[in-house]
Amino acid sequence: SAKSGGGGTYHFFTKTMNESAMARLVIENDLREALAQNQFELHYQPKVDLRTNRISGLEALIRWKQPGRGYISPMQFIPVAEETGLIGKIGEWVIAEVCRQIAEWDAQSVPPLPIAINLSPRQLIEGRITETISRILTDTGTPAARIVLEVTETVMMQEIKKSAAILEELRHLGLQIAVDDFGTGYSSLAYLKRLPINSIKIDRSFVRDVTIDTDDAAITRTIIVMGHNLGLKVIAEGVETKEQMAFLRESECDEVQGFLIATPQPPQEIVKHILRLSANAETEL
Ligand code: C2E
Ligand code: MG
Ligand code: MG
Ligand code: MG
């Protein structure tokens, strides 16, 4: 019981419950508030095609702007949202907001680009993701081909049959599927052929030392070659230097994403970037 000892003292909270559990409780309440008060925003980071040097798509990344505290990183609150089940509602907001943004940009004649949405394991496995997405696409009139879903490999390995069935449904709707943070889970390229996937994103932990660590270089090259042999597009995340990009280009990686090209930015900023890059693609990179 939380209430132990005399005098109504809550020993459970003061002694047993650790600080991080307490912090989580606070975040959980704040997250409910954030949903109700519309405190989430999406920032967008471009991906660039290494053959054409053009922007090939954007990734939507959630930001929580808490009044008086500035931006809070998704690394801090997405895990809490996952644990508490709030991810369902937050994830739905993300999908709807991306579709709204696509309609707005289309109306402004911004060059159309596919937008990637990150899906948490729980969003994929629990709930009814196919129905949810299908409903939002219909309501907003968004073509399914404009949406890429990024899923991490961990969940697919744990529940491969269920994941495969859900991903099949999503692909059937016309969405594209990417495996995010590839190489960090219990990765085996063999399982990829059992899943309806379009692309893989090499985790930035391999990309970081690709020009100085021969193991990371070998892993990265191997992922690219095997990905291509399986008919997949290969994207490298976390590209920060020209040297990393040169290595990836030489290794025939298809696309890159990272601070070298652009950091995630609010919609108004990313639009300027899209227009500038589509105007003079060759000189930018
Ligand atoms: P992710 O999907 O792997 O996204 C890439 C993360 O790396 C982003 O962090 C991005 O800002 C960062 N990044 C991009 N380029 C570079 C680079 O060159 N160097 C370095 N050091 N970092 C780079 P962010 O935005 O903090 O997001 C972290 C993670 O939170 C994401 O990893 C994703 O797993 C999760 N996340 C973000 N938005 C959402 C969302 O809407 N829904 C869900 N379920 N998860 C999200
Ligand atoms: Mg991602
Ligand atoms: Mg990633
Ligand atoms: Mg990541």
Coordinates of N, CA and C in Angstrom, one line a residue, residues 120 218 257 267:
S120 N 5.4 4.5 -33.4 CA 6.0 3.7 -32.2 C 5.5 2.3 -32.3
A218 N 32.5 -1.1 -42.9 CA 32.1 -2.4 -43.5 C 30.6 -2.7 -43.3
Q257 N 20.3 11.9 -45.0 CA 19.6 12.8 -44.1 C 20.5 13.2 -43.0
P267 N 7.6 24.3 -40.3 CA 7.1 24.3 -41.7 C 7.5 25.5 -42.6

